[in-house]
């Protein structure tokens, strides 16, 4: 019986990412709604799914998704308004009529949604006063995507979802979903010397301050008036030279943001100064290169409906670039 319920729940979940009727309770849900936190920016229409506003997000071919600095990950699935009473009836009755789910399961479903245990006639007496909530799934199907296996449940308009249902949308859950949609610019650093550096010569490193400004994504469920914005702000750059035969500046290898800037551009007259952010290689790379890794840490905060807000785990985004290190050539006379 439990297995059959899971099968049907999966059938219902699968509708979350498919094109569907774009109205819920008489309110048009625009074509920019998505039921998944996919990374490719594609658009799909859902009934009562989450709307993502990415107008203040990072963009460009080099932009990428953040990786949590901890073991935390955004929700792989969640619950949100999905059906009016009439829409749930339209969804379930063809499944029952097909008989493919078995008499016992069909009877239990009719008892739940038709016979009043707990919903009578699909709760039509409350039409316009709430919605049936159901599961939606991250379109990348990360681990745990199938953990939202509750059957559709009713929530009155303006009321919170039942206690104990994990990942039912709240401002914080929306903020976590928005986190998954954040894109930040590439972390390829500018180096001086640029083409090739020399053994024991400090190499200056910096990032274009214009590219490293806060970015944000807003997630909302308009039919219930919930919204949340997750904002990512760069706070530090970590350099890993790609070899143990190197010294970083500062010694920790972590360059903090200073006056909205990461590192300091090199200019004539600075050759004998220690760079605020950079690296000094102690050995030639020979015929190869050293893989210099630059990773920016982004602090994530969120605000949401009703004055809610707080912090989410820091995110990181990095890139690796090849550095040629040459011996300084001396001329013998």
C-alpha positions as a Markdown table, in Angstrom:
| # | Residue | x | y | z |
|---|---|---|---|---|
| 1 | Unk | 0.0 | 0.0 | 0.0 |
| 2 | Unk | 2.8 | 2.4 | 1.0 |
| 3 | Unk | 4.6 | 1.6 | -2.2 |
| 4 | Unk | 1.5 | 2.3 | -4.3 |
| 5 | Unk | 1.1 | 5.6 | -2.6 |
| 6 | Unk | 4.7 | 6.5 | -3.4 |
| 7 | Unk | 4.2 | 5.6 | -7.0 |
| 8 | Unk | 1.2 | 7.9 | -7.3 |
| 9 | Unk | 2.9 | 10.7 | -5.4 |
| 10 | Unk | 5.7 | 10.5 | -8.0 |
| 11 | Unk | 3.2 | 10.8 | -10.8 |
| 12 | Unk | 1.8 | 13.9 | -9.2 |
| 13 | Unk | 5.3 | 15.3 | -8.6 |
| 14 | Unk | 6.3 | 14.8 | -12.2 |
| 15 | Unk | 3.6 | 17.3 | -13.3 |
| 16 | Unk | 5.5 | 20.0 | -11.4 |
| 17 | Unk | 8.0 | 20.6 | -14.1 |
| 18 | Unk | 5.7 | 20.1 | -17.1 |
| 19 | Unk | 3.8 | 22.8 | -19.0 |
| 20 | Unk | 0.4 | 23.2 | -17.5 |
| 21 | Unk | -2.6 | 25.4 | -17.1 |
| 22 | Unk | -1.2 | 28.8 | -16.1 |
| 23 | Unk | -4.0 | 29.8 | -13.7 |
| 24 | Unk | -4.5 | 29.0 | -10.1 |
| 25 | Unk | -7.6 | 30.2 | -8.3 |
| 26 | Unk | -8.4 | 32.6 | -11.2 |
| 27 | Unk | -5.0 | 34.4 | -10.9 |
| 28 | Unk | -2.8 | 34.3 | -14.0 |
| 29 | Unk | 0.6 | 32.9 | -13.3 |
| 30 | Unk | 3.0 | 34.5 | -15.8 |
| 31 | Unk | 5.2 | 32.4 | -18.1 |
| 32 | Unk | 8.3 | 33.2 | -16.0 |
| 33 | Unk | 7.3 | 30.7 | -13.4 |
| 34 | Unk | 9.5 | 27.7 | -12.6 |
| 35 | Unk | 9.0 | 24.7 | -10.5 |
| 36 | Unk | 12.7 | 23.8 | -10.4 |
| 37 | Unk | 15.9 | 25.5 | -9.4 |
| 38 | Unk | 17.7 | 24.6 | -12.6 |
| 39 | Unk | 21.0 | 26.1 | -13.4 |
| 40 | Unk | 20.5 | 26.8 | -17.1 |
| 41 | Unk | 18.0 | 29.6 | -16.7 |
| 42 | Unk | 15.3 | 27.9 | -18.8 |
| 43 | Unk | 11.7 | 28.9 | -18.3 |
| 44 | Unk | 8.8 | 26.6 | -17.7 |
| 45 | Unk | 5.2 | 27.2 | -16.8 |
| 46 | Unk | 3.8 | 25.5 | -13.6 |
| 47 | Unk | 0.6 | 25.8 | -11.5 |
| 48 | Unk | 1.5 | 27.7 | -8.3 |
| 49 | Unk | 5.2 | 27.2 | -8.6 |
| 50 | Unk | 8.0 | 29.6 | -7.5 |
| 51 | Unk | 8.7 | 32.7 | -9.5 |
| 52 | Unk | 12.4 | 33.7 | -9.8 |
| 53 | Unk | 13.4 | 37.3 | -10.5 |
| 54 | Unk | 17.0 | 37.2 | -11.7 |
| 55 | Unk | 17.1 | 40.8 | -13.0 |
| 56 | Unk | 19.8 | 41.6 | -10.4 |
| 57 | Unk | 21.7 | 38.4 | -10.8 |
| 58 | Unk | 25.2 | 38.0 | -12.2 |
| 59 | Unk | 25.3 | 37.3 | -15.9 |
| 60 | Unk | 27.7 | 36.5 | -18.8 |
| 61 | Unk | 29.2 | 33.3 | -20.1 |
| 62 | Unk | 31.7 | 33.1 | -17.2 |
| 63 | Unk | 29.1 | 33.5 | -14.4 |
| 64 | Unk | 28.5 | 30.4 | -12.3 |
| 65 | Unk | 26.6 | 28.9 | -9.4 |
| 66 | Unk | 27.8 | 29.2 | -5.8 |
| 67 | Unk | 29.0 | 26.2 | -3.8 |
| 68 | Unk | 28.1 | 26.3 | -0.2 |
| 69 | Unk | 31.2 | 26.6 | 2.0 |
| 70 | Unk | 29.6 | 24.1 | 4.4 |
| 71 | Unk | 27.8 | 20.8 | 3.9 |
| 72 | Unk | 24.5 | 22.7 | 3.6 |
| 73 | Unk | 22.6 | 22.4 | 0.3 |
| 74 | Unk | 19.4 | 24.1 | -1.0 |
| 75 | Unk | 16.2 | 22.1 | -0.7 |
| 76 | Unk | 16.1 | 19.4 | -3.4 |
| 77 | Unk | 12.3 | 19.5 | -3.3 |
| 78 | Unk | 9.6 | 21.6 | -1.7 |
| 79 | Unk | 5.8 | 22.1 | -1.3 |
| 80 | Unk | 3.9 | 25.0 | -2.7 |
| 81 | Unk | 0.3 | 25.7 | -3.8 |
| 82 | Unk | -0.5 | 23.6 | -6.8 |
| 83 | Unk | -4.2 | 22.9 | -7.2 |
| 84 | Unk | -7.6 | 24.4 | -6.7 |
| 85 | Unk | -10.2 | 21.9 | -5.7 |
| 86 | Unk | -11.3 | 21.6 | -9.3 |
| 87 | Unk | -7.8 | 21.2 | -10.6 |
| 88 | Unk | -7.0 | 18.4 | -8.2 |
| 89 | Unk | -10.2 | 16.6 | -9.2 |
| 90 | Unk | -9.2 | 17.0 | -12.9 |
| 91 | Unk | -5.8 | 15.5 | -12.0 |
| 92 | Unk | -6.8 | 12.5 | -9.9 |
| 93 | Unk | -10.0 | 11.2 | -11.4 |
| 94 | Unk | -8.4 | 10.1 | -14.7 |
| 95 | Unk | -5.8 | 8.2 | -12.6 |
| 96 | Unk | -8.5 | 6.4 | -10.7 |
| 97 | Unk | -10.5 | 5.7 | -13.8 |
| 98 | Unk | -7.5 | 4.1 | -15.5 |
| 99 | Unk | -7.3 | 1.6 | -12.7 |
| 100 | Unk | -3.5 | 1.2 | -13.1 |
| 101 | Unk | -2.8 | 2.1 | -9.5 |
| 102 | Unk | -5.0 | -0.7 | -8.1 |
| 103 | Unk | -8.4 | -0.8 | -6.4 |
| 104 | Unk | -7.2 | -0.5 | -2.9 |
| 105 | Unk | -5.1 | 2.6 | -3.5 |
| 106 | Unk | -7.9 | 4.2 | -5.6 |
| 107 | Unk | -10.4 | 3.6 | -2.8 |
| 108 | Unk | -8.0 | 5.2 | -0.2 |
| 109 | Unk | -7.6 | 8.2 | -2.4 |
| 110 | Unk | -11.4 | 8.6 | -2.9 |
| 111 | Unk | -11.8 | 8.3 | 0.8 |
| 112 | Unk | -9.2 | 11.0 | 1.4 |
| 113 | Unk | -10.4 | 13.5 | -1.2 |
| 114 | Unk | -14.1 | 12.7 | -1.8 |
| 115 | Unk | -15.6 | 10.9 | 1.2 |
| 116 | Unk | -14.5 | 13.4 | 3.8 |
| 117 | Unk | -11.5 | 11.7 | 5.4 |
| 118 | Unk | -10.4 | 14.5 | 5.7 |
| 119 | Unk | -11.6 | 16.2 | 2.5 |
| 120 | Unk | -15.2 | 16.0 | 1.1 |
| 121 | Unk | -15.8 | 16.5 | -2.6 |
| 122 | Unk | -12.2 | 17.8 | -3.1 |
| 123 | Unk | -12.9 | 20.5 | -0.5 |
| 124 | Unk | -14.9 | 22.5 | -3.1 |
| 125 | Unk | -16.8 | 24.2 | -0.3 |
| 126 | Unk | -13.5 | 26.1 | 0.3 |
| 127 | Unk | -13.0 | 27.1 | -3.4 |
| 128 | Unk | -11.3 | 30.5 | -3.5 |
| 129 | Unk | -10.3 | 30.2 | 0.1 |
| 130 | Unk | -7.1 | 28.2 | -0.2 |
| 131 | Unk | -5.2 | 25.6 | -2.3 |
| 132 | Unk | -4.0 | 22.1 | -2.3 |
| 133 | Unk | -0.3 | 22.1 | -1.9 |
| 134 | Unk | 1.9 | 19.4 | -3.5 |
| 135 | Unk | 5.6 | 18.8 | -4.1 |
| 136 | Unk | 7.9 | 20.4 | -6.6 |
| 137 | Unk | 11.4 | 19.1 | -7.5 |
| 138 | Unk | 14.7 | 20.7 | -8.4 |
| 139 | Unk | 15.0 | 19.9 | -12.1 |
| 140 | Unk | 18.6 | 18.8 | -11.6 |
| 141 | Unk | 17.3 | 15.9 | -9.4 |
| 142 | Unk | 20.0 | 16.3 | -6.6 |
| 143 | Unk | 20.2 | 13.7 | -3.8 |
| 144 | Unk | 16.9 | 13.8 | -1.8 |
| 145 | Unk | 14.8 | 15.0 | -4.8 |
| 146 | Unk | 12.2 | 12.3 | -4.0 |
| 147 | Unk | 12.0 | 12.9 | -0.3 |
| 148 | Unk | 8.9 | 15.2 | -0.6 |
| 149 | Unk | 6.4 | 12.3 | -0.6 |
| 150 | Unk | 3.5 | 13.8 | 1.2 |
| 151 | Unk | 0.1 | 13.5 | -0.5 |
| 152 | Unk | -1.5 | 16.8 | -1.6 |
| 153 | Unk | -2.8 | 18.7 | 1.4 |
| 154 | Unk | -5.1 | 21.7 | 1.9 |
| 155 | Unk | -3.9 | 25.0 | 3.3 |
| 156 | Unk | -6.3 | 27.9 | 3.9 |
| 157 | Unk | -5.4 | 31.2 | 2.3 |
| 158 | Unk | -3.3 | 33.2 | 4.8 |
| 159 | Unk | -2.7 | 30.2 | 7.1 |
| 160 | Unk | 0.7 | 28.5 | 7.5 |
| 161 | Unk | 1.1 | 24.9 | 6.2 |
| 162 | Unk | 0.7 | 22.1 | 8.7 |
| 163 | Unk | 3.4 | 21.7 | 11.2 |
| 164 | Unk | 5.9 | 18.9 | 10.6 |
| 165 | Unk | 5.9 | 19.1 | 6.8 |
| 166 | Unk | 9.5 | 19.8 | 5.9 |
| 167 | Unk | 10.3 | 22.2 | 3.1 |
| 168 | Unk | 6.7 | 23.7 | 2.8 |
| 169 | Unk | 7.4 | 27.1 | 1.4 |
| 170 | Unk | 8.1 | 29.9 | 3.9 |
| 171 | Unk | 10.2 | 33.0 | 3.3 |
| 172 | Unk | 13.3 | 31.1 | 4.5 |
| 173 | Unk | 12.7 | 28.2 | 2.1 |
| 174 | Unk | 12.2 | 30.7 | -0.7 |
| 175 | Unk | 15.4 | 32.3 | 0.2 |
| 176 | Unk | 17.2 | 29.0 | 0.1 |
| 177 | Unk | 15.7 | 28.3 | -3.4 |
| 178 | Unk | 16.8 | 31.8 | -4.5 |
| 179 | Unk | 20.3 | 30.9 | -3.2 |
| 180 | Unk | 20.4 | 28.0 | -5.7 |
| 181 | Unk | 19.7 | 30.5 | -8.5 |
| 182 | Unk | 22.4 | 33.0 | -7.7 |
| 183 | Unk | 25.1 | 33.4 | -10.3 |
| 184 | Unk | 28.4 | 35.2 | -9.7 |
| 185 | Unk | 31.1 | 36.4 | -12.1 |
| 186 | Unk | 34.3 | 34.5 | -13.0 |
| 187 | Unk | 37.1 | 34.7 | -10.5 |
| 188 | Unk | 40.0 | 34.8 | -13.0 |
| 189 | Unk | 42.4 | 37.3 | -11.5 |
| 190 | Unk | 44.6 | 39.8 | -13.2 |
| 191 | Unk | 48.2 | 39.2 | -12.7 |
| 192 | Unk | 51.3 | 41.4 | -13.0 |
| 193 | Unk | 53.6 | 40.3 | -14.6 |
| 194 | Unk | 51.0 | 39.0 | -16.9 |
| 195 | Unk | 52.6 | 36.7 | -19.5 |
| 196 | Unk | 55.1 | 35.0 | -17.2 |
| 197 | Unk | 56.5 | 35.8 | -13.8 |
| 198 | Unk | 59.9 | 35.2 | -12.4 |
| 199 | Unk | 61.3 | 33.1 | -9.6 |
| 200 | Unk | 61.3 | 35.2 | -6.3 |
| 201 | Unk | 59.5 | 38.1 | -8.0 |
| 202 | Unk | 56.3 | 39.1 | -6.3 |
| 203 | Unk | 53.3 | 38.6 | -8.6 |
| 204 | Unk | 50.5 | 41.1 | -8.0 |
| 205 | Unk | 46.9 | 39.8 | -8.2 |
| 206 | Unk | 43.6 | 41.7 | -8.2 |
| 207 | Unk | 40.0 | 41.5 | -9.5 |
| 208 | Unk | 38.1 | 44.1 | -11.4 |
| 209 | Unk | 36.1 | 45.9 | -8.7 |
| 210 | Unk | 33.3 | 46.7 | -11.2 |
| 211 | Unk | 32.6 | 43.0 | -11.6 |
| 212 | Unk | 32.4 | 42.2 | -7.9 |
| 213 | Unk | 29.3 | 43.9 | -6.6 |
| 214 | Unk | 26.4 | 42.3 | -4.6 |
| 215 | Unk | 24.0 | 40.2 | -6.7 |
| 216 | Unk | 20.6 | 39.0 | -5.7 |
| 217 | Unk | 17.7 | 36.7 | -6.7 |
| 218 | Unk | 14.1 | 37.0 | -5.5 |
| 219 | Unk | 11.9 | 34.0 | -5.2 |
| 220 | Unk | 8.1 | 34.4 | -4.6 |
| 221 | Unk | 4.8 | 32.5 | -4.6 |
| 222 | Unk | 2.4 | 35.3 | -5.7 |
| 223 | Unk | -0.8 | 33.4 | -5.0 |
| 224 | Unk | 0.0 | 33.3 | -1.3 |
| 225 | Unk | 2.0 | 36.6 | -1.1 |
| 226 | Unk | 5.3 | 35.1 | 0.0 |
| 227 | Unk | 8.6 | 36.5 | -1.2 |
| 228 | Unk | 12.2 | 36.4 | -0.2 |
| 229 | Unk | 15.4 | 37.8 | -1.7 |
| 230 | Unk | 18.9 | 36.2 | -1.3 |
| 231 | Unk | 21.8 | 38.6 | -1.7 |
| 232 | Unk | 25.4 | 37.5 | -2.3 |
| 233 | Unk | 28.2 | 40.0 | -1.4 |
| 234 | Unk | 31.9 | 39.3 | -2.1 |
| 235 | Unk | 34.0 | 39.3 | 1.1 |
| 236 | Unk | 37.4 | 37.7 | 0.3 |
| 237 | Unk | 39.6 | 36.1 | -2.3 |
| 238 | Unk | 41.7 | 33.0 | -1.5 |
| 239 | Unk | 44.8 | 32.2 | -3.6 |
| 240 | Unk | 46.2 | 28.7 | -3.9 |
| 241 | Unk | 49.5 | 29.0 | -6.0 |
| 242 | Unk | 49.4 | 25.4 | -7.2 |
| 243 | Unk | 52.7 | 24.4 | -5.7 |
| 244 | Unk | 54.2 | 24.3 | -2.2 |
| 245 | Unk | 57.2 | 26.2 | -3.5 |
| 246 | Unk | 55.4 | 29.6 | -3.2 |
| 247 | Unk | 54.7 | 32.3 | -0.7 |
| 248 | Unk | 51.3 | 34.1 | -0.7 |
| 249 | Unk | 50.5 | 37.6 | 0.3 |
| 250 | Unk | 49.1 | 37.8 | 2.8 |
| 251 | Unk | 50.5 | 34.7 | 4.3 |
| 252 | Unk | 47.0 | 33.1 | 4.8 |
| 253 | Unk | 46.4 | 33.4 | 1.1 |
| 254 | Unk | 43.1 | 35.2 | 1.8 |
| 255 | Unk | 42.8 | 38.7 | 0.4 |
| 256 | Unk | 40.1 | 40.7 | 2.1 |
| 257 | Unk | 37.8 | 43.2 | 0.3 |
| 258 | Unk | 39.2 | 46.7 | 0.8 |
| 259 | Unk | 37.0 | 49.6 | -0.1 |
| 260 | Unk | 35.1 | 47.5 | -2.6 |
| 261 | Unk | 38.2 | 46.2 | -4.2 |
| 262 | Unk | 40.0 | 42.8 | -4.1 |
| 263 | Unk | 43.7 | 43.3 | -4.3 |
| 264 | Unk | 45.5 | 46.3 | -5.8 |
| 265 | Unk | 46.4 | 46.8 | -9.5 |
| 266 | Unk | 50.1 | 47.0 | -10.2 |
| 267 | Unk | 51.5 | 50.2 | -11.5 |
| 268 | Unk | 55.0 | 51.5 | -12.3 |
| 269 | Unk | 57.0 | 52.3 | -9.2 |
| 270 | Unk | 55.6 | 49.4 | -7.2 |
| 271 | Unk | 58.1 | 46.9 | -8.2 |
| 272 | Unk | 59.9 | 46.9 | -4.9 |
| 273 | Unk | 56.7 | 46.9 | -2.8 |
| 274 | Unk | 55.0 | 43.8 | -1.3 |
| 275 | Unk | 51.6 | 43.3 | -3.0 |
| 276 | Unk | 48.6 | 43.4 | -0.7 |
| 277 | Unk | 47.3 | 40.4 | -2.6 |
| 278 | Unk | 49.6 | 38.1 | -4.6 |
| 279 | Unk | 52.1 | 35.3 | -4.7 |
| 280 | Unk | 55.9 | 34.8 | -5.0 |
| 281 | Unk | 57.0 | 31.5 | -6.6 |
| 282 | Unk | 60.3 | 30.0 | -5.3 |
| 283 | Unk | 60.8 | 27.6 | -8.2 |
| 284 | Unk | 60.5 | 27.6 | -11.9 |
| 285 | Unk | 57.6 | 25.8 | -13.5 |
| 286 | Unk | 60.0 | 24.4 | -16.1 |
| 287 | Unk | 58.4 | 23.5 | -19.3 |
| 288 | Unk | 54.9 | 23.5 | -17.7 |
| 289 | Unk | 52.8 | 25.8 | -15.6 |
| 290 | Unk | 51.4 | 26.1 | -12.1 |
| 291 | Unk | 47.6 | 25.9 | -11.6 |
| 292 | Unk | 46.8 | 29.0 | -9.7 |
| 293 | Unk | 43.4 | 28.7 | -8.1 |
| 294 | Unk | 41.5 | 31.8 | -7.1 |
| 295 | Unk | 38.3 | 31.4 | -5.1 |
| 296 | Unk | 36.0 | 34.2 | -4.0 |
| 297 | Unk | 33.9 | 33.8 | -0.9 |
| 298 | Unk | 30.4 | 35.4 | -1.0 |
| 299 | Unk | 28.4 | 36.2 | 2.1 |
| 300 | Unk | 24.8 | 35.4 | 1.7 |
| 301 | Unk | 22.0 | 37.2 | 3.5 |
| 302 | Unk | 18.2 | 37.2 | 3.0 |
| 303 | Unk | 15.1 | 39.2 | 3.6 |
| 304 | Unk | 11.5 | 38.1 | 3.2 |
| 305 | Unk | 7.9 | 38.6 | 3.8 |
| 306 | Unk | 6.8 | 39.9 | 7.2 |
| 307 | Unk | 10.2 | 41.3 | 8.1 |
| 308 | Unk | 11.9 | 37.8 | 8.1 |
| 309 | Unk | 15.5 | 37.6 | 7.3 |
| 310 | Unk | 18.9 | 36.3 | 8.3 |
| 311 | Unk | 22.1 | 34.6 | 7.0 |
| 312 | Unk | 22.6 | 31.5 | 4.8 |
| 313 | Unk | 25.9 | 29.7 | 4.6 |
| 314 | Unk | 28.7 | 31.5 | 2.7 |
| 315 | Unk | 29.1 | 30.5 | -0.9 |
| 316 | Unk | 32.3 | 30.1 | -3.0 |
| 317 | Unk | 33.1 | 30.3 | -6.7 |
| 318 | Unk | 36.5 | 29.8 | -8.1 |
| 319 | Unk | 38.6 | 29.4 | -11.2 |
| 320 | Unk | 42.0 | 28.0 | -12.1 |
| 321 | Unk | 44.5 | 29.6 | -14.4 |
| 322 | Unk | 47.9 | 28.5 | -15.6 |
| 323 | Unk | 50.9 | 30.5 | -14.5 |
| 324 | Unk | 54.3 | 30.3 | -16.2 |
| 325 | Unk | 57.2 | 30.9 | -13.8 |
| 326 | Unk | 60.7 | 31.4 | -15.3 |
| 327 | Unk | 64.2 | 31.6 | -13.8 |
| 328 | Unk | 65.8 | 35.0 | -13.9 |
| 329 | Unk | 68.4 | 34.9 | -16.6 |
| 330 | Unk | 71.8 | 36.4 | -15.7 |
| 331 | Unk | 74.3 | 37.5 | -18.3 |
| 332 | Unk | 78.0 | 36.5 | -17.7 |
| 333 | Unk | 80.7 | 38.9 | -19.0 |
